Coordinates of C-alpha atoms in Angstrom, one line a residue:
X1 CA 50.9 30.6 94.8
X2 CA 49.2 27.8 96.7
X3 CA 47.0 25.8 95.1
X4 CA 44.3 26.5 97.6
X5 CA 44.5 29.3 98.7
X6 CA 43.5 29.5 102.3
X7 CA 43.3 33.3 104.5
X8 CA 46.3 31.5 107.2
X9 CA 49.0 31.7 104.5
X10 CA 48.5 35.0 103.6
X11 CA 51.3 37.5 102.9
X12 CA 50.1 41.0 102.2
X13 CA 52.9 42.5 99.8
X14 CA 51.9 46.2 100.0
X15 CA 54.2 48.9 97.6
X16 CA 54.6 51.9 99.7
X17 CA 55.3 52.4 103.1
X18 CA 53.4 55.1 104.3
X19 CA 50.3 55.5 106.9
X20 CA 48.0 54.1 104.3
X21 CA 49.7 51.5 104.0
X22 CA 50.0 50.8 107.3
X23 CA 46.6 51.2 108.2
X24 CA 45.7 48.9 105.5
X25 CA 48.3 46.3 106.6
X26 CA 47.2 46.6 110.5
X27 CA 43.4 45.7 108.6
X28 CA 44.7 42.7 107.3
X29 CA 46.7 41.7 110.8
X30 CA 43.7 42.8 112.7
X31 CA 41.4 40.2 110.9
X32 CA 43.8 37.4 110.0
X33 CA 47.0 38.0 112.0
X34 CA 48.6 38.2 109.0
X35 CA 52.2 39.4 108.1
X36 CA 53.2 41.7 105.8
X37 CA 56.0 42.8 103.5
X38 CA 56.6 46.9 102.7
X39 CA 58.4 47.2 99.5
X40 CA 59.6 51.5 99.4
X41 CA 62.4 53.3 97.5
X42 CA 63.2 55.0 101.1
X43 CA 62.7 53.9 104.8
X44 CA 59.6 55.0 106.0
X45 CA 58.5 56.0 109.1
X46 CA 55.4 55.0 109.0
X47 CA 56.8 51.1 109.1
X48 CA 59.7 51.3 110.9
X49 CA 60.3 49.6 113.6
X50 CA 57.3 47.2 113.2
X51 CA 56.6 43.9 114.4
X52 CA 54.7 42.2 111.8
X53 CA 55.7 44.8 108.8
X54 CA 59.0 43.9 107.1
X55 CA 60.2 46.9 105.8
X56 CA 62.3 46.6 101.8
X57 CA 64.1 49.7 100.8
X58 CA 64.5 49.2 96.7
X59 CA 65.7 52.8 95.3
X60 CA 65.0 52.2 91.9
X61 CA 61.7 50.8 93.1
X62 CA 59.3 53.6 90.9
X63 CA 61.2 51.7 87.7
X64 CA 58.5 50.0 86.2
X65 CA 61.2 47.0 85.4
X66 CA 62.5 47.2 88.3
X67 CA 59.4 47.5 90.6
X68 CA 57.8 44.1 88.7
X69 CA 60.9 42.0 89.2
X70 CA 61.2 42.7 92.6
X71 CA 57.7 41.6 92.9
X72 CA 58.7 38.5 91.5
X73 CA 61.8 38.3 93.9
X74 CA 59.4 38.5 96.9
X75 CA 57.1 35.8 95.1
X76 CA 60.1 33.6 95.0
X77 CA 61.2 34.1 98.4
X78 CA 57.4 32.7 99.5
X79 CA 56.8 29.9 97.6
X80 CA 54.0 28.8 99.9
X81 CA 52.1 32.0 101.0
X82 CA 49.4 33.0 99.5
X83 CA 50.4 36.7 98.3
X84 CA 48.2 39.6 98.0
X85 CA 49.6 42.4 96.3
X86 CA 48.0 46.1 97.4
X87 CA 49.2 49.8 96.7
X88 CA 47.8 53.4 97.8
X89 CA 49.7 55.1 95.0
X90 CA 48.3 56.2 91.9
X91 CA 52.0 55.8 90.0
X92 CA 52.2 52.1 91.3
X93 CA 48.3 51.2 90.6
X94 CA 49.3 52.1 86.8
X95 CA 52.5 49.8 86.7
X96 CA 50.7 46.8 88.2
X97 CA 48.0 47.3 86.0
X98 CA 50.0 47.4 83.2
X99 CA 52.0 44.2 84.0
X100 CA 49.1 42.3 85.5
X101 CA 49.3 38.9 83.4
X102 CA 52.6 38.7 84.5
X103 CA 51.9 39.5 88.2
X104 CA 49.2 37.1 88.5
X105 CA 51.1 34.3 88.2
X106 CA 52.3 34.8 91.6
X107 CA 50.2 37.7 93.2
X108 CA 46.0 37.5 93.9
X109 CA 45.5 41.5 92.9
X110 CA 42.7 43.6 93.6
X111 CA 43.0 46.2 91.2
X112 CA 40.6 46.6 87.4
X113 CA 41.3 46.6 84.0
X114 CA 43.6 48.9 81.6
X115 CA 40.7 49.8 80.3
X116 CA 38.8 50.8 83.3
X117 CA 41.6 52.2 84.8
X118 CA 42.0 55.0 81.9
X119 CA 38.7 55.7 82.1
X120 CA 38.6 56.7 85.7
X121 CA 42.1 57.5 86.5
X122 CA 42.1 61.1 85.1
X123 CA 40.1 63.7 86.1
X124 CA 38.3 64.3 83.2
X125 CA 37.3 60.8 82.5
X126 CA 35.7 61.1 85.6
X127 CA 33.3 63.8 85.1
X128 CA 32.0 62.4 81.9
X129 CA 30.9 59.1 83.8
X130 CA 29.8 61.8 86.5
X131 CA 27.9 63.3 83.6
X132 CA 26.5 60.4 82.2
X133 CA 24.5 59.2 85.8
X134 CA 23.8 63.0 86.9
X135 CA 26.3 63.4 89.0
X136 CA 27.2 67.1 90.0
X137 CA 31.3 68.0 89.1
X138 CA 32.8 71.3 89.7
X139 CA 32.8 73.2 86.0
X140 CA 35.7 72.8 85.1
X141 CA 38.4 74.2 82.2
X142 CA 40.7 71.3 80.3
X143 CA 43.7 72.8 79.7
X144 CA 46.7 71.4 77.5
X145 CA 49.7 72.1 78.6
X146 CA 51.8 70.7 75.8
X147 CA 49.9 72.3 72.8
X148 CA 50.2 76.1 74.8
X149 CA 53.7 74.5 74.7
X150 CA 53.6 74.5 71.1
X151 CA 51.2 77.5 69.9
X152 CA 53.4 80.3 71.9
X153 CA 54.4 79.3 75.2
X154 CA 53.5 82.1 77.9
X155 CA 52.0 84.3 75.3
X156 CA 49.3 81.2 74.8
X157 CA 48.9 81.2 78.7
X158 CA 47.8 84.8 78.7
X159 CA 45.6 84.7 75.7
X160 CA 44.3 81.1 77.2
X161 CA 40.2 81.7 77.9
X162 CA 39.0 81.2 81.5
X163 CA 35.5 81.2 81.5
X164 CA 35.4 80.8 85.6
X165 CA 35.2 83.1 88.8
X166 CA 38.2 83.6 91.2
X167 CA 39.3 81.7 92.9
X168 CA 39.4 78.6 91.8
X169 CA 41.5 75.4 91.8
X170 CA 44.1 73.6 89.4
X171 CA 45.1 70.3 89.5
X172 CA 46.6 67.4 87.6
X173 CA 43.9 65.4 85.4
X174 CA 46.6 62.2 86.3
X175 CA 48.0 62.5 89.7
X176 CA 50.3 59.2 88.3
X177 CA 51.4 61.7 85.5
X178 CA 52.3 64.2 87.6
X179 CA 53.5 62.8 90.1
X180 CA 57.0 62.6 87.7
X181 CA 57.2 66.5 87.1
X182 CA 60.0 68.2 89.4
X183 CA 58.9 71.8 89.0
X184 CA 59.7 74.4 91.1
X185 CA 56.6 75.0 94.0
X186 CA 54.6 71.9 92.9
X187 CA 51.7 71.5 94.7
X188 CA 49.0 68.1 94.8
X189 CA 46.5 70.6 94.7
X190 CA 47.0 74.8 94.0
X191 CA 44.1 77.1 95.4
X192 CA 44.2 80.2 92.8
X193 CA 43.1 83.5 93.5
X194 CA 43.6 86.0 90.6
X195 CA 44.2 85.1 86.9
X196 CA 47.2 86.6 87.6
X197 CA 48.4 83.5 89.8
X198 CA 46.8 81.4 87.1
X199 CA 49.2 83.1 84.6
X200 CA 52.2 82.2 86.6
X201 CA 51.3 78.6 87.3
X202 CA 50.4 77.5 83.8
X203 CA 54.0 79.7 82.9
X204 CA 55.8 76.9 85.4
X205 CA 54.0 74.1 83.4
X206 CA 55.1 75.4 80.3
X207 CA 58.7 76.3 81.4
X208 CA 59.0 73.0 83.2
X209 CA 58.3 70.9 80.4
X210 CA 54.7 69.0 81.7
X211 CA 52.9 67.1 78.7
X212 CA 49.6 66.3 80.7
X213 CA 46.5 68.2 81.2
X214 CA 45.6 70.6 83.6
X215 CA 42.7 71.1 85.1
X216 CA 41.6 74.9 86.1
X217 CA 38.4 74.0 88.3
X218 CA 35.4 75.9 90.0
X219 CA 36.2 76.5 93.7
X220 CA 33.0 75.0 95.9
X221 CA 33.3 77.6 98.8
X222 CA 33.2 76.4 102.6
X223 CA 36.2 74.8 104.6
X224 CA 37.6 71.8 105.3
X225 CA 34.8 70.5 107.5
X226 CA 32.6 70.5 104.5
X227 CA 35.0 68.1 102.4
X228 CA 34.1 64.0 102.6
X229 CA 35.7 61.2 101.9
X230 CA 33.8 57.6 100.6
X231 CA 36.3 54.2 99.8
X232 CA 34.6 51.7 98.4
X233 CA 35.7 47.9 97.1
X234 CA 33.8 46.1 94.1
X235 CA 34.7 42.5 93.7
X236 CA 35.6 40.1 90.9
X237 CA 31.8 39.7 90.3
X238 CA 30.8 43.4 89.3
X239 CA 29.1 43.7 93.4
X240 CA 30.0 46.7 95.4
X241 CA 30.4 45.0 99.2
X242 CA 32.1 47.4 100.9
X243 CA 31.1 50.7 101.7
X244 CA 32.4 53.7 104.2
X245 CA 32.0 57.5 104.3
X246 CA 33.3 60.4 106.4
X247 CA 33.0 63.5 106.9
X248 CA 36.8 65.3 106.9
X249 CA 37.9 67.9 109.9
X250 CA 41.2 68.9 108.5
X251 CA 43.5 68.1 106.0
X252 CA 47.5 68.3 105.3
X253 CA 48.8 71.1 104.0
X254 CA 52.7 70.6 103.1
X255 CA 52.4 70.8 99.4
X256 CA 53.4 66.9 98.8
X257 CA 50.3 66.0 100.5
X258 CA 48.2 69.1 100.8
X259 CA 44.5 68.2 100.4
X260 CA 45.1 64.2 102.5
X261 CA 42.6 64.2 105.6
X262 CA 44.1 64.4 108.6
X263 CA 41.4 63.5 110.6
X264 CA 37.9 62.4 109.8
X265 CA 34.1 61.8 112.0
X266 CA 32.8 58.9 110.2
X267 CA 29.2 59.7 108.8
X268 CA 26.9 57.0 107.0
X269 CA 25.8 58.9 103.9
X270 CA 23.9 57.1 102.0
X271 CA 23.0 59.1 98.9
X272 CA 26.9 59.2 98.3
X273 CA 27.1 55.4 98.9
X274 CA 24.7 55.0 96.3
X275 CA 26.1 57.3 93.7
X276 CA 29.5 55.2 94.3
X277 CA 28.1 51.9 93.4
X278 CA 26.5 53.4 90.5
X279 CA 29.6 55.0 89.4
X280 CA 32.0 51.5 90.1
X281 CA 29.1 49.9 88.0
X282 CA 29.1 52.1 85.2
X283 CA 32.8 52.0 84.9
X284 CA 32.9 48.3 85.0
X285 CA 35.5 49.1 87.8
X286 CA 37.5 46.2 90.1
X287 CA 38.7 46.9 93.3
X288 CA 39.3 49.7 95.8
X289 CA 38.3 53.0 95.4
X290 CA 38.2 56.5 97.0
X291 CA 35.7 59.1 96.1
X292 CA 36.6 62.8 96.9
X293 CA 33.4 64.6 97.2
X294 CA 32.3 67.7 98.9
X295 CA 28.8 69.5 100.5
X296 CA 28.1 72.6 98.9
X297 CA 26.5 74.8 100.9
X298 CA 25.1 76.8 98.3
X299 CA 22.5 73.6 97.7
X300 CA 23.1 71.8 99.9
X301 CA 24.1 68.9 97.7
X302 CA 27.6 67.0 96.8
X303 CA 29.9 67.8 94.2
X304 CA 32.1 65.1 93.3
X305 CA 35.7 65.8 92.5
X306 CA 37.8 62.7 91.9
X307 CA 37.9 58.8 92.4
X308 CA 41.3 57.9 92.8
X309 CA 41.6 54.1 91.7
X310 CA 42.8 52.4 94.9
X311 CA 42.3 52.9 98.7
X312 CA 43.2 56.4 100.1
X313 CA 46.3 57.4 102.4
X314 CA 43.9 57.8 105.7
X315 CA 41.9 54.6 104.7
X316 CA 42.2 53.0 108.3
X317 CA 38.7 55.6 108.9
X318 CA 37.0 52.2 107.1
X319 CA 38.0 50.0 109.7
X320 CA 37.0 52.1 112.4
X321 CA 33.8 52.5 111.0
X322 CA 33.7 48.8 111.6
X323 CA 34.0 47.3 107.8
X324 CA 37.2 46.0 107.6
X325 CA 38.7 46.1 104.0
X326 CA 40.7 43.3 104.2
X327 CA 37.7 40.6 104.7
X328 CA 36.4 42.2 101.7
X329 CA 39.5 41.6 99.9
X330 CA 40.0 37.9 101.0
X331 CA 35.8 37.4 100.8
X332 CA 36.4 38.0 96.6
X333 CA 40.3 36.9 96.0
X334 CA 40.9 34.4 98.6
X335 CA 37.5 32.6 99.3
X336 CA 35.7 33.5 96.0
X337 CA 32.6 34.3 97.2
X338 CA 30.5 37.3 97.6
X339 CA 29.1 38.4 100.9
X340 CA 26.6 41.0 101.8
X341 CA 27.8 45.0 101.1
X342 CA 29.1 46.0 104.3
X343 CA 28.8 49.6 105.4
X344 CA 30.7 51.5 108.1
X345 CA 28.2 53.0 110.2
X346 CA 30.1 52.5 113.4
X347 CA 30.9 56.2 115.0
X348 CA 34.7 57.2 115.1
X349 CA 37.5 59.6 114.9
X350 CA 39.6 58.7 112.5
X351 CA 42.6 61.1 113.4
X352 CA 46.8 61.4 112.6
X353 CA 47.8 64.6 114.2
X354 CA 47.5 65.5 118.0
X355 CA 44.0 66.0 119.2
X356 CA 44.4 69.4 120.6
X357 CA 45.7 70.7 117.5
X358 CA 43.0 69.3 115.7
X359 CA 40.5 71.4 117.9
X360 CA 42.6 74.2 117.4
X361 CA 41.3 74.2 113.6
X362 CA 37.9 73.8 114.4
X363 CA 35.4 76.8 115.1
X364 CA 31.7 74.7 115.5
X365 CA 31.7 74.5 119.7
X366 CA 29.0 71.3 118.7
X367 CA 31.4 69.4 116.6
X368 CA 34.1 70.1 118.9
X369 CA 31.9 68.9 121.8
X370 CA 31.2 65.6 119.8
X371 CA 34.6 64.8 119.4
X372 CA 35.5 64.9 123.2
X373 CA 32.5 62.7 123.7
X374 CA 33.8 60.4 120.5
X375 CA 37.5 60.8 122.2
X376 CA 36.1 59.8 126.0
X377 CA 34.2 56.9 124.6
X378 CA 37.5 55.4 123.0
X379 CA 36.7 55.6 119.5
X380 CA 39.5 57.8 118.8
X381 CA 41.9 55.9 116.2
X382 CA 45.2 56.6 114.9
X383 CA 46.3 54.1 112.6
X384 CA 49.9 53.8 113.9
X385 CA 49.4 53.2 117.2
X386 CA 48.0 49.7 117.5
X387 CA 47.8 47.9 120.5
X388 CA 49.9 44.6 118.9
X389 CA 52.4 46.4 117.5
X390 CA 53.7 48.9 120.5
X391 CA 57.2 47.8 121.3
X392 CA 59.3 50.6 122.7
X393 CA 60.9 51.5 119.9
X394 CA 57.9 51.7 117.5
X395 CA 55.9 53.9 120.8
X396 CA 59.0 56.1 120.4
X397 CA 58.9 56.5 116.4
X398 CA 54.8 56.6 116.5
X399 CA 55.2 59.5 118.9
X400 CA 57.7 61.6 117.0
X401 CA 55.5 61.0 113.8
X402 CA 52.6 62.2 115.1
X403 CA 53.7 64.9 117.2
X404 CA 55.4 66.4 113.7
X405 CA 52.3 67.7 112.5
X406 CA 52.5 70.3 115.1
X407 CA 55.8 72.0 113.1
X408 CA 54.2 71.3 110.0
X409 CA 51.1 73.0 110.8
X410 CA 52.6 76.2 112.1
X411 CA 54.8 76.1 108.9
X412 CA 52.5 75.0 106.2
X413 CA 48.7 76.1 108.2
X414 CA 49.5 78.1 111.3
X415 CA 45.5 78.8 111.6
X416 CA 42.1 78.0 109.8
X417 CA 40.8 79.7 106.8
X418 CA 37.0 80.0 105.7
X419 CA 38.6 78.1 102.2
X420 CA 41.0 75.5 103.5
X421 CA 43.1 76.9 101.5

């Protein structure tokens, strides 16, 4: 690493390649022209053919081992850049974290401490910090997958007390934990309607040998328009100084991603703002973070679900709400300083799939209006396509990724549902 650091010899080294990462690399490009290098196990799309995104397939490259020496083999090839290392995976987050004295030797790294990051990375750590500052959390039902393992095996899953109405939700209380399990119909997120269903999901855990926690969770009724979305960054210092919320039109639904927004209206809302920074202060938390939150319209107030410890796949919403991550980043790492909290307040439409379909999910007449108007006025964004980065070849992959949601859709969603689900 240079001795003084300085925002022209910046490398962004992101782990991951998909349109998160993108997004967050076309932030950093955006504000400081700045390359950057995509380290995946597989070639991704979401890079490929890029102009100022070098693209490294390493297939071993979820190897913890393998993943940090590779990092070191990039740091070696750059002697004088100053190297920023980011991920949007929860699996990745955990193995920087837990090899950060030996990254930092060559990497500035916004991520927090083991001991933060345990606090917040699981589910249920999460709603006792929620707890603690009065923050309302779906009720929710702990279950142990390893001891039903051990006390009887399906016969524990159908004696296992439920003490919630159907439907509701299950989930993993460590997406990084889970994200290791091959199990026949895994699902990011599975929407449960009878115990019946519950009984054969808990079975699969069993059967497929999962150790973690599972998490059997009230469902907050209304669709995907009432879901929101809040990323937030808290530098080296303990301040929050970025800020940015929206309000989620429709989400993914092929199970590896189900539940990622697919397009979102950026809304200022502040109450949620301020819950975050309470929350980031409470944990003593470093770094990115993206709160998953939802209006319930039975009071009209938010339940939060889940703040994943780094920025979120459709992060490039931030930017378009005009508060660029990656100044916050280079304000704290690279210029050590603190500026003012920044908040996206700046109208968009944040949105990956093709704009009719997106309407095609959508039954408000209003919000639909809005959007043309947010559409016509230009402040329609897709990550992927950006203006400086449009060769021929990357128009032609940009169009064939985005005009694949259309197959997915009718596949995975082939129309709305008053859940989401």
């Amino acid at each position: 690493m240079p001795d003084a650091p300085s925002p022209a010899s910046m490398l962004l080294v992101a782990v991951g390649g998909d349109i998160g990462v993108y997004g967050l690399a076309r932030a950093f490009h955006e504000a400081y022209r700045c390359p950057a290098v995509s380290l995946t196990s597989v070639a991704t799309r979401a890079v490929q053919a890029s102009s100022f995104v070098t693209n490294v397939v390493v297939p071993d490259l979820t190897d913890e081992q393998v993943l940090v020496r590779t990092l070191e083999q990039v740091a070696a090839d750059h002697p004088d850049r100053t190297l920023v290392l980011v991920t949007n995976a929860d699996w990745y987050v955990e193995a920087i974290v837990a090899n950060a004295d030996r990254l930092r030797q060559h990497y500035l790294m916004p991520f927090c401490s083991p001991q933060a990051l345990e606090l917040v990375s699981s589910k249920d750590g999460f709603a006792e910090v929620c707890a603690r500052l009065g923050l309302a959390t779906p009720k929710t039902v702990p279950v142990d997958i390893a001891a039903l393992r051990r006390s009887g095996g399906r016969d524990a899953v159908a004696a296992l007390a439920v003490d919630l109405e159907f439907p509701v939700i299950g989930k993993p209380a460590s997406s990084a934990e889970y994200y290791y399990l091959d199990m026949p119909g895994k699902k990011k997120v599975d929407f449960v309607e009878s115990r019946a269903d519950l009984d054969d999901l808990l079975d699969r855990l069993v059967d497929a040998g999962y150790d973690g926690t599972y998490l059997v969770q009230d469902f907050i009724p209304g669709d995907e328009t009432h879901m929101r979305s809040l990323t937030a960054y808290r530098d080296s210092r303990g301040q929050v100084t970025l800020l940015a919320t929206g309000r989620v039109l429709l989400q993914e639904h092929n199970p590896g991603t189900l539940g990622n927004p697919a397009a979102i209206l950026t809304e200022p809302y502040d109450e949620a703002m301020d819950a975050a920074t309470r929350f980031l202060d409470a944990a003593d938390y470093v770094g990115f973070a993206n709160f998953d939150y939802k209006l319930d319209p039975r009071t009209g107030g938010f339940v939060y679900f889940e703040m994943n410890p780094r920025i979120g796949r459709n992060n490039y919403y931030v930017t378009a709400a005009g508060a660029n991550p990656a100044r916050a980043v280079v304000a704290d790492l690279v210029e050590g300083r603190t500026p003012e909290t920044v908040r996206g307040t700046d109208e968009a439409l944040y949105c990956v799939v093709p704009f009719d379909l997106l309407l095609r999910y959508l039954d408000d007449d209003d919000l639909k209006a809005r959007l043309r108007r947010v559409r016509q006025a230009g402040r329609m964004v897709n990550p992927l396509r950006y203006r400086a980065d449009w060769g021929l070849r990357r128009r032609y992959v940009v169009t064939g990724v985005t005009q694949m949601y259309r197959r997915k859709f009718r596949k995975y969603y082939p129309k709305a549902t008053a859940s989401g689900f």
